PDB file of C-alpha atoms in Angstrom:
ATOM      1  CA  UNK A   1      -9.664  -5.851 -17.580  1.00  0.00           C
ATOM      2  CA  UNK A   2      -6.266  -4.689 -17.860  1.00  0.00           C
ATOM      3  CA  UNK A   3      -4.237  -3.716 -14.766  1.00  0.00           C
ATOM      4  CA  UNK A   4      -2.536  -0.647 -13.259  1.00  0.00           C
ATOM      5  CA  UNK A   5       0.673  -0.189 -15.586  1.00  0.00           C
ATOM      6  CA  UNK A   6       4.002   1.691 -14.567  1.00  0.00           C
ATOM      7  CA  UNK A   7       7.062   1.996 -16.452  1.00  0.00           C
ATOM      8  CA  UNK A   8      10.141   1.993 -15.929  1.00  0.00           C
ATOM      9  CA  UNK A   9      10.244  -1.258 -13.854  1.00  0.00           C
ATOM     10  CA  UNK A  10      13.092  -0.257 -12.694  1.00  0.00           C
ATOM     11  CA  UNK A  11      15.665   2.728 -12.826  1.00  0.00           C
ATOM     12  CA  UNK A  12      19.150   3.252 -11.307  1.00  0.00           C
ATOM     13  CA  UNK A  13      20.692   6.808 -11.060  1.00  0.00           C
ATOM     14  CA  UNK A  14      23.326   8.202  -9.236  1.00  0.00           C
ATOM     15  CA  UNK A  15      22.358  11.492  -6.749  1.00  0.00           C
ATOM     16  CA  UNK A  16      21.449  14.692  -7.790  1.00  0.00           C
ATOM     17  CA  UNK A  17      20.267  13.021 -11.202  1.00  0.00           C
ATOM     18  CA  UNK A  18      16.582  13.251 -12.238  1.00  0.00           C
ATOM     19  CA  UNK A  19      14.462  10.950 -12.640  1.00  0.00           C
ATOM     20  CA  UNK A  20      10.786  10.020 -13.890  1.00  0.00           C
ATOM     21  CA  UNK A  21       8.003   7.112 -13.391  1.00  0.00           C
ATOM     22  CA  UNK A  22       4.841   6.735 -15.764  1.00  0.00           C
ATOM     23  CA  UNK A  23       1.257   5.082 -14.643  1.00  0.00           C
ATOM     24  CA  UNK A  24      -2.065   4.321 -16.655  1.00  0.00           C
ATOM     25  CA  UNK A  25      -4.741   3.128 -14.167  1.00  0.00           C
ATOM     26  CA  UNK A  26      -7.326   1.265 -14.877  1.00  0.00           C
ATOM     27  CA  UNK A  27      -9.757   2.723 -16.916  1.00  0.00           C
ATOM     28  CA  UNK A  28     -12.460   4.352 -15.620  1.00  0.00           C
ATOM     29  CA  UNK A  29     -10.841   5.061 -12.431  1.00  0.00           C
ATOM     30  CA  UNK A  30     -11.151   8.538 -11.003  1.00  0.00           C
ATOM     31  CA  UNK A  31      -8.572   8.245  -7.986  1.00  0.00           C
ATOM     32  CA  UNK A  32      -5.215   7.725  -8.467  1.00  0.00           C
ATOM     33  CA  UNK A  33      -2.010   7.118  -5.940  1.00  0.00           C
ATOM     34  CA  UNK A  34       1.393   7.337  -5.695  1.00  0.00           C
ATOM     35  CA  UNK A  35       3.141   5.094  -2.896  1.00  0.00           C
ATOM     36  CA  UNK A  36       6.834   5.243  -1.688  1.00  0.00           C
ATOM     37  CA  UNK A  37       7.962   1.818  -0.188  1.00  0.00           C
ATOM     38  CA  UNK A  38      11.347   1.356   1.354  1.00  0.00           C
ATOM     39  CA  UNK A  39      12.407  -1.657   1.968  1.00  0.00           C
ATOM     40  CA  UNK A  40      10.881  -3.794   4.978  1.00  0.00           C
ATOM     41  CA  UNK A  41       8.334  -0.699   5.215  1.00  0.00           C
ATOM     42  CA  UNK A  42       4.721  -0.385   4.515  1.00  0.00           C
ATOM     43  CA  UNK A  43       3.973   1.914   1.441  1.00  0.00           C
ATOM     44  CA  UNK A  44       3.592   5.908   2.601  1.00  0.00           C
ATOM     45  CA  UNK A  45       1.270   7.596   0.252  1.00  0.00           C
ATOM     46  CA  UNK A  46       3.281  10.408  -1.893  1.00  0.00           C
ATOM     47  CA  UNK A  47      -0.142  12.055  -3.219  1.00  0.00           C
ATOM     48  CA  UNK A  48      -3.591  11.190  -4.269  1.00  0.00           C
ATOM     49  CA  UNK A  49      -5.554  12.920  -7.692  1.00  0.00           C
ATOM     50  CA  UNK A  50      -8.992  12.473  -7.998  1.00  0.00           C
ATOM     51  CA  UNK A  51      -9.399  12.790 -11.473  1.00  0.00           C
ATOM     52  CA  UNK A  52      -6.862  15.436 -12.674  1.00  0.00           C
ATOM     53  CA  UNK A  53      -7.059  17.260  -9.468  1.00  0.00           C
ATOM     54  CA  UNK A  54      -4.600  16.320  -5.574  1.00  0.00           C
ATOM     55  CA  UNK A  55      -6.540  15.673  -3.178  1.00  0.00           C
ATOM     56  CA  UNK A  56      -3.820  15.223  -0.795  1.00  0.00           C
ATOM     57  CA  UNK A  57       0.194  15.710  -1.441  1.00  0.00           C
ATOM     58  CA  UNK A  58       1.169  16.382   2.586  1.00  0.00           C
ATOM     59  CA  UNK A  59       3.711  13.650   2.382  1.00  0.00           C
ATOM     60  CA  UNK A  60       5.276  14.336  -1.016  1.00  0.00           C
ATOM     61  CA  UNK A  61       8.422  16.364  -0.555  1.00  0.00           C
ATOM     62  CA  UNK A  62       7.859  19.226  -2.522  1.00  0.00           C
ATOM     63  CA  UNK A  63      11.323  20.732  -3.034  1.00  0.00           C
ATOM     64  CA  UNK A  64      12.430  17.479  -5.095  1.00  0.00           C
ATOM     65  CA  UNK A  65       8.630  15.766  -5.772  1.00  0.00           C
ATOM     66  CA  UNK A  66       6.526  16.628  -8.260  1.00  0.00           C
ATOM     67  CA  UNK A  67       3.498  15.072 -10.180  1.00  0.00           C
ATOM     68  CA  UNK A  68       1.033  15.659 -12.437  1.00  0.00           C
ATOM     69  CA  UNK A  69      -2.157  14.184 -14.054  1.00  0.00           C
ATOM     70  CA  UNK A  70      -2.877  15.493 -16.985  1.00  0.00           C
ATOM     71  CA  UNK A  71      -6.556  14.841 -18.684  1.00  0.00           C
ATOM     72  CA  UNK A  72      -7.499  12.727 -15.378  1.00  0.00           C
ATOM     73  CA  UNK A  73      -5.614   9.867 -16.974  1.00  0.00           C
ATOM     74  CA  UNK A  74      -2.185   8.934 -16.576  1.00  0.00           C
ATOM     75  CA  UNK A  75       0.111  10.717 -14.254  1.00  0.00           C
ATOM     76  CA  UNK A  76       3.912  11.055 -14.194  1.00  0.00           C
ATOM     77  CA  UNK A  77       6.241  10.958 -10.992  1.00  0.00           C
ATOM     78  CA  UNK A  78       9.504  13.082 -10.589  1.00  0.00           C
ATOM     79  CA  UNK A  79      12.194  13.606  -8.575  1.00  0.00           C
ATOM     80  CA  UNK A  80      14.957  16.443  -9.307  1.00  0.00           C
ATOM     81  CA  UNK A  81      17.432  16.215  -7.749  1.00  0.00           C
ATOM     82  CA  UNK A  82      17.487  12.528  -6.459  1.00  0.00           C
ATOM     83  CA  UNK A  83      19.035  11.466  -3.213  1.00  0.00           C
ATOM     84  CA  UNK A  84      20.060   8.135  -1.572  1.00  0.00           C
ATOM     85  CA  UNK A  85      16.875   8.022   0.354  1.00  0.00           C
ATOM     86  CA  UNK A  86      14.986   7.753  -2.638  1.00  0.00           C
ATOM     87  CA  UNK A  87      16.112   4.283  -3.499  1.00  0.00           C
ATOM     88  CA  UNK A  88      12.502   2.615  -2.895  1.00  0.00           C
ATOM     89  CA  UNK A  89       9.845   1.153  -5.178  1.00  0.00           C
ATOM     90  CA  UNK A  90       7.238   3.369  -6.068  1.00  0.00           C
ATOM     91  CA  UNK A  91       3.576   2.349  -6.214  1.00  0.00           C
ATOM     92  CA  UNK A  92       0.646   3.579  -8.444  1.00  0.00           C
ATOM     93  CA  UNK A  93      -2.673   2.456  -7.307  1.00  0.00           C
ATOM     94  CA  UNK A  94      -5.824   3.082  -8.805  1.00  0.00           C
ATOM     95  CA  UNK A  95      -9.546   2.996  -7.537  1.00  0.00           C
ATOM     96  CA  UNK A  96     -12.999   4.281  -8.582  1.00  0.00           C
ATOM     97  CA  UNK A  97     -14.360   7.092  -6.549  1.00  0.00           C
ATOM     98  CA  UNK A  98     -16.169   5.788  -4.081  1.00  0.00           C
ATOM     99  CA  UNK A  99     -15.238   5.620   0.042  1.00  0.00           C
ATOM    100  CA  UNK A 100     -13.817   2.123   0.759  1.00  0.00           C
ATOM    101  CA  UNK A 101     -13.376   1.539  -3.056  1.00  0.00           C
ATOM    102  CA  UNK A 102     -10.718  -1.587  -3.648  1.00  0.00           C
ATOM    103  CA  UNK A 103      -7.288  -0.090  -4.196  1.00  0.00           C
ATOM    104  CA  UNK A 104      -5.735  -1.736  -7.383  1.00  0.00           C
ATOM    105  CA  UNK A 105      -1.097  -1.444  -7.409  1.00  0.00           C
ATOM    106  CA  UNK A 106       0.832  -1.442 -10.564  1.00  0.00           C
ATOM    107  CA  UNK A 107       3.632  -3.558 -10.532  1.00  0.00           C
ATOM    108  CA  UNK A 108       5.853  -0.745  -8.945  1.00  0.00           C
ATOM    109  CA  UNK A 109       8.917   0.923 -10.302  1.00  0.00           C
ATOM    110  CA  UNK A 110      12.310  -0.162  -8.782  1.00  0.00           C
ATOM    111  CA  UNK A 111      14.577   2.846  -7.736  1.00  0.00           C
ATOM    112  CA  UNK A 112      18.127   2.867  -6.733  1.00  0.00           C
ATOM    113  CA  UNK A 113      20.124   5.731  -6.603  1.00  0.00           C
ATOM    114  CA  UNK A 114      23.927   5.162  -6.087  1.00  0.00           C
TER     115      UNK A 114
ATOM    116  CA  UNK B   1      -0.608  10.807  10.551  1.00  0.00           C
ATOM    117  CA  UNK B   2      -2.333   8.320  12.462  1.00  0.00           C
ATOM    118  CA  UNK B   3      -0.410   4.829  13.380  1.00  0.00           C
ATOM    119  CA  UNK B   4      -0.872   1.270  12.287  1.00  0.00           C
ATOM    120  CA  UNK B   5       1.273  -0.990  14.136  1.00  0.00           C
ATOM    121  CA  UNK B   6       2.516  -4.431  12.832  1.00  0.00           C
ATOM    122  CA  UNK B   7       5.043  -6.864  14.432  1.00  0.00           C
ATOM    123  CA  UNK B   8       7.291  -7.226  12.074  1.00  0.00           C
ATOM    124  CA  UNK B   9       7.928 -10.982  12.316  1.00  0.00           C
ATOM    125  CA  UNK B  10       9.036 -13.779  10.669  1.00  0.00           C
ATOM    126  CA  UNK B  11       6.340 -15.089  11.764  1.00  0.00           C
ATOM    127  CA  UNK B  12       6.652 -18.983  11.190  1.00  0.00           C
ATOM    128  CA  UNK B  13       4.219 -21.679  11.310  1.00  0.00           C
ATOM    129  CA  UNK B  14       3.716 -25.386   9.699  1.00  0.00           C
ATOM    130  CA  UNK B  15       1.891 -26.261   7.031  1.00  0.00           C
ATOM    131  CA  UNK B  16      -1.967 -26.912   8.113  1.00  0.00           C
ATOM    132  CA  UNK B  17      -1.331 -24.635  11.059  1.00  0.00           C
ATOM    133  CA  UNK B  18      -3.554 -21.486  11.640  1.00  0.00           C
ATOM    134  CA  UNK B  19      -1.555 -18.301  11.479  1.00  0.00           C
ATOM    135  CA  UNK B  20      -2.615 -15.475  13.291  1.00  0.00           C
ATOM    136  CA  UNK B  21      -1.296 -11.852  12.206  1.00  0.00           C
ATOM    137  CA  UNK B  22      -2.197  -8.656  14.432  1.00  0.00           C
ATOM    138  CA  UNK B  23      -2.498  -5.258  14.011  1.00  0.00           C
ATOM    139  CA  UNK B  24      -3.075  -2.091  16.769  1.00  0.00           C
ATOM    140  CA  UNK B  25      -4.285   1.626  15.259  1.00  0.00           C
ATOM    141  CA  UNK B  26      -3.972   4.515  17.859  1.00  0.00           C
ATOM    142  CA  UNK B  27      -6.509   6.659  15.645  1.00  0.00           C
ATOM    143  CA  UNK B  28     -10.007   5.199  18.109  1.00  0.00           C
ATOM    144  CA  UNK B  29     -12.158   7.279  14.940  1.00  0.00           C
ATOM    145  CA  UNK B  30     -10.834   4.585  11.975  1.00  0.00           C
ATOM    146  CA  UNK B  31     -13.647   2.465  10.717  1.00  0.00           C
ATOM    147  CA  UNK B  32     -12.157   0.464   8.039  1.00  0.00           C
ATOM    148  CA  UNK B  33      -9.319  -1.608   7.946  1.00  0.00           C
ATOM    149  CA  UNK B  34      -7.982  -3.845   5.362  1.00  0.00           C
ATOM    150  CA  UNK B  35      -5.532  -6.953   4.731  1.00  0.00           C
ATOM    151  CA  UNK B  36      -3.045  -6.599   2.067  1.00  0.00           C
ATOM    152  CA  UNK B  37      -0.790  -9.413   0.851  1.00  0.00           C
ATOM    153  CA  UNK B  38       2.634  -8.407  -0.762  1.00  0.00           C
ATOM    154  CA  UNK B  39       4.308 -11.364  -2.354  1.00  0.00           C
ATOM    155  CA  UNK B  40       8.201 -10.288  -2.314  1.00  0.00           C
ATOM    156  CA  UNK B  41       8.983  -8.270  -5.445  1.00  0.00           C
ATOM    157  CA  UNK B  42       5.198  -8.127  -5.918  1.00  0.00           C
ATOM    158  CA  UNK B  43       2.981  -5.461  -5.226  1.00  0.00           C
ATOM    159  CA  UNK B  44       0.023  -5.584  -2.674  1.00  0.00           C
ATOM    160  CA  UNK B  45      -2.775  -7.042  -3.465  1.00  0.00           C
ATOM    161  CA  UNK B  46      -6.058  -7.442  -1.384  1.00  0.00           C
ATOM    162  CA  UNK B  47      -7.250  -9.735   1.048  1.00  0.00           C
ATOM    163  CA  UNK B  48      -9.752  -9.224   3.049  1.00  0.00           C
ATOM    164  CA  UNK B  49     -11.406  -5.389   4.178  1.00  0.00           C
ATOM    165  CA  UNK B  50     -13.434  -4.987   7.273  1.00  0.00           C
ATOM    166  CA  UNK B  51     -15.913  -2.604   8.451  1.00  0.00           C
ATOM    167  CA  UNK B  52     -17.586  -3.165  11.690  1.00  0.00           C
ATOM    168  CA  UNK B  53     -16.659  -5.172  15.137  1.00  0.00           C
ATOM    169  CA  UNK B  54     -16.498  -8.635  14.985  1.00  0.00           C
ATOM    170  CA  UNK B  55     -15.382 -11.372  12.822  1.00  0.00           C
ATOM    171  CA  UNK B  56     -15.640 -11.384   8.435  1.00  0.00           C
ATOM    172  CA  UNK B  57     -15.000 -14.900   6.771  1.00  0.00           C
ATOM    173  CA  UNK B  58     -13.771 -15.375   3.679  1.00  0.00           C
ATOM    174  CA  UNK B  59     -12.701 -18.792   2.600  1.00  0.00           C
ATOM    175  CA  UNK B  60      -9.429 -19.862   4.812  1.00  0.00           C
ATOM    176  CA  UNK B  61      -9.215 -15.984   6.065  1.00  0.00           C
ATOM    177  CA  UNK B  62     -10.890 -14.785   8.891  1.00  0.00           C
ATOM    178  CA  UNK B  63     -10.843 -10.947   9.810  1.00  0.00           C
ATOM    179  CA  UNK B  64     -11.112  -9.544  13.192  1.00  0.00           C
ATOM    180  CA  UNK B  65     -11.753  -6.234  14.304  1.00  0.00           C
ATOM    181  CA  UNK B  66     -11.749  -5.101  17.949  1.00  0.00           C
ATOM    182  CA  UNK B  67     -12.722  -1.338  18.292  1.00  0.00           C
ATOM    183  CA  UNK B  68     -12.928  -1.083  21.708  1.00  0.00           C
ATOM    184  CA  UNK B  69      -9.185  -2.570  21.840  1.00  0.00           C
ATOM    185  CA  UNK B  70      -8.037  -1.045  18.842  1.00  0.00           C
ATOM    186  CA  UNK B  71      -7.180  -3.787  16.964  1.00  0.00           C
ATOM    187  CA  UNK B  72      -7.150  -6.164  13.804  1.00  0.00           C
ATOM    188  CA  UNK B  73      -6.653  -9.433  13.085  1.00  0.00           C
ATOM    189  CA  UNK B  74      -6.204 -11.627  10.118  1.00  0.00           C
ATOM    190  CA  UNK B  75      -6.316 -15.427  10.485  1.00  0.00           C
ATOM    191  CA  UNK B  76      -5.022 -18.081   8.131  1.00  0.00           C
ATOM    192  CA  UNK B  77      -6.750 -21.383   8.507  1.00  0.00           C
ATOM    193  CA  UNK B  78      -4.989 -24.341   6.673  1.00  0.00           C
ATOM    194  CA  UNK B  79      -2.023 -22.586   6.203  1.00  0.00           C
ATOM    195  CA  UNK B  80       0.054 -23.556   2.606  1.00  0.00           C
ATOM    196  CA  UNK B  81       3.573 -22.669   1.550  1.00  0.00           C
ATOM    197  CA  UNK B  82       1.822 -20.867  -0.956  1.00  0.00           C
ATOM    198  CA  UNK B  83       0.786 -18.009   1.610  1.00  0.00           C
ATOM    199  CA  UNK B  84       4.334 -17.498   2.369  1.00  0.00           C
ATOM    200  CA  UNK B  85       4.576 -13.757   2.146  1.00  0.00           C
ATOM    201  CA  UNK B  86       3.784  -9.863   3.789  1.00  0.00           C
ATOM    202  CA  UNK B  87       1.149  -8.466   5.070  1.00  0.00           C
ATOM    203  CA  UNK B  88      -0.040  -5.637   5.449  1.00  0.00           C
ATOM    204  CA  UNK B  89      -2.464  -3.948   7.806  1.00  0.00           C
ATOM    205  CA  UNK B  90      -3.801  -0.969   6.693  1.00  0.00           C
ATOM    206  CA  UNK B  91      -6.469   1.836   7.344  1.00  0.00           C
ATOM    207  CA  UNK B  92      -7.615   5.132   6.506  1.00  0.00           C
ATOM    208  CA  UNK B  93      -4.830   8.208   7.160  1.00  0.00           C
ATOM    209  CA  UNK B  94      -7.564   9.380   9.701  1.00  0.00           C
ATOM    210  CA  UNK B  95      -7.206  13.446   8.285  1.00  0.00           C
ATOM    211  CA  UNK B  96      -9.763  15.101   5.323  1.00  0.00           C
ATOM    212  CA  UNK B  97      -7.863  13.874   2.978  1.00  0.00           C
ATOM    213  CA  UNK B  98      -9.679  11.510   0.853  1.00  0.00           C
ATOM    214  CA  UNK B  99      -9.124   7.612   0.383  1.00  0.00           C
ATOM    215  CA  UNK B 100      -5.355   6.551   0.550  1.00  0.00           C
ATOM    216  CA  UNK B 101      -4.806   4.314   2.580  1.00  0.00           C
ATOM    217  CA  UNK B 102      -2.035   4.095   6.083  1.00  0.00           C
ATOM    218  CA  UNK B 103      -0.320   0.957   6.099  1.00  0.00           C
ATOM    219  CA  UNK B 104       1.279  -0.726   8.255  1.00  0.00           C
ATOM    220  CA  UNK B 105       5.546  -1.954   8.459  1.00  0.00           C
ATOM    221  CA  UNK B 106       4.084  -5.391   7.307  1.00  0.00           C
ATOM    222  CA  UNK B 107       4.016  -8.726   8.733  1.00  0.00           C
ATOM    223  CA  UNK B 108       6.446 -11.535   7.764  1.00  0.00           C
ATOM    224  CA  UNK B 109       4.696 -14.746   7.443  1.00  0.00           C
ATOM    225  CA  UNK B 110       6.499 -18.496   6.726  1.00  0.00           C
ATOM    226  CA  UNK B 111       4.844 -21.530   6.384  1.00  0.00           C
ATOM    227  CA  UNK B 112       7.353 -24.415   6.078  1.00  0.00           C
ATOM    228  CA  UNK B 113       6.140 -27.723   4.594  1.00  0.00           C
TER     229      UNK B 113
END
């Protein structure tokens, strides 16, 4: 079974430039994640979609954020305008619907924003 | 947003050595935590996932949950270079929000030959 996929891998921009990730979950998997990880931090969820709608974007900072999931499929990350504090990898998970359901990362995408 | 605390580490220990990795919640309502390991430039992948209070075996891991203390525990029996890496505690956010999951800073963990 094929894996979570993201592209880019990685990505450097300077600030105030725009920038945007792609991720195909596994198939068949309703829930979908996107993680921010700085570095020597835990991952901080971004938002969640359960199938094409967000279940929870609380943490996703909305004025520069944004993310879609069009057909309940794969999803798209973006950030306009970027700033230094983006510079983290950002993590797409997938998992099937269930409570407790095994949470599957893509190999991340690399940002650095000069 | 509820907390999951790690110490950050290194955390260093021989080869054959058992390594033991903790990890305190403040949210007393979580009921599932799991184990991630993050190789570094790798993403997490999972360990171990625990449920209810006591101990869950699996192979050299051993997971340890301690509700009434409020915390977790991952051992490492037999430890190899090989398990040289993070990891990460992590549990439910603790709001309505669905399934994501509130990780911990990570644990460094290096076994030297």
């Amino acid at each position: 079974e094929a894996g979570v996929a993201q592209s880019p891998r990685y990505k450097i921009i300077e600030k105030r430039q725009s920038v945007a990730f792609w991720c195909n979950p596994i198939s068949g998997h309703a829930t979908l994640y996107w993680y921010q990880q700085i570095l020597g931090q835990g991952p901080k969820l971004l938002i969640q979609f359960q199938n094409n709608g967000v279940v929870d974007d609380s943490q996703l900072p909305k004025d520069r954020f944004s993310a879609e999931r069009l057909k309940g499929v794969d999803s798209t990350l973006k950030i306009q305008p970027a700033k230094l504090e983006d510079s983290a990898v950002y993590l797409c998970a997938s998992s099937l619907v269930k409570y407790l359901d095994t949470q599957y990362f893509g190999p991340g995408t690399r940002l650095t924003v000069l | 947003q509820k907390e999951v605390e790690q110490n950050s580490g290194p955390l260093s220990v021989p080869e054959g050595a058992i390594a033991s990795l903790n990890c305190t919640y403040s949210d007393r309502g979580s009921q599932s935590f799991f184990w991630y390991r993050q190789y570094s430039g790798k993403s997490p992948e999972l360990i171990m996932s625990i449920y209810s209070n006591g101990d869950k075996e699996d192979g050299r891991f051993t997971a340890q949950l301690n509700k009434a203390s409020q915390y977790v525990s991952l051992l490492i029996r037999d430890s190899q270079p090989s398990d040289s890496a993070t990891y990460l505690c992590a549990g439910p956010p603790g709001t309505n929000s669905g399934y994501a999951l509130n990780f911990g800073k990570g644990t460094s963990l290096l076994v030297t030959p």
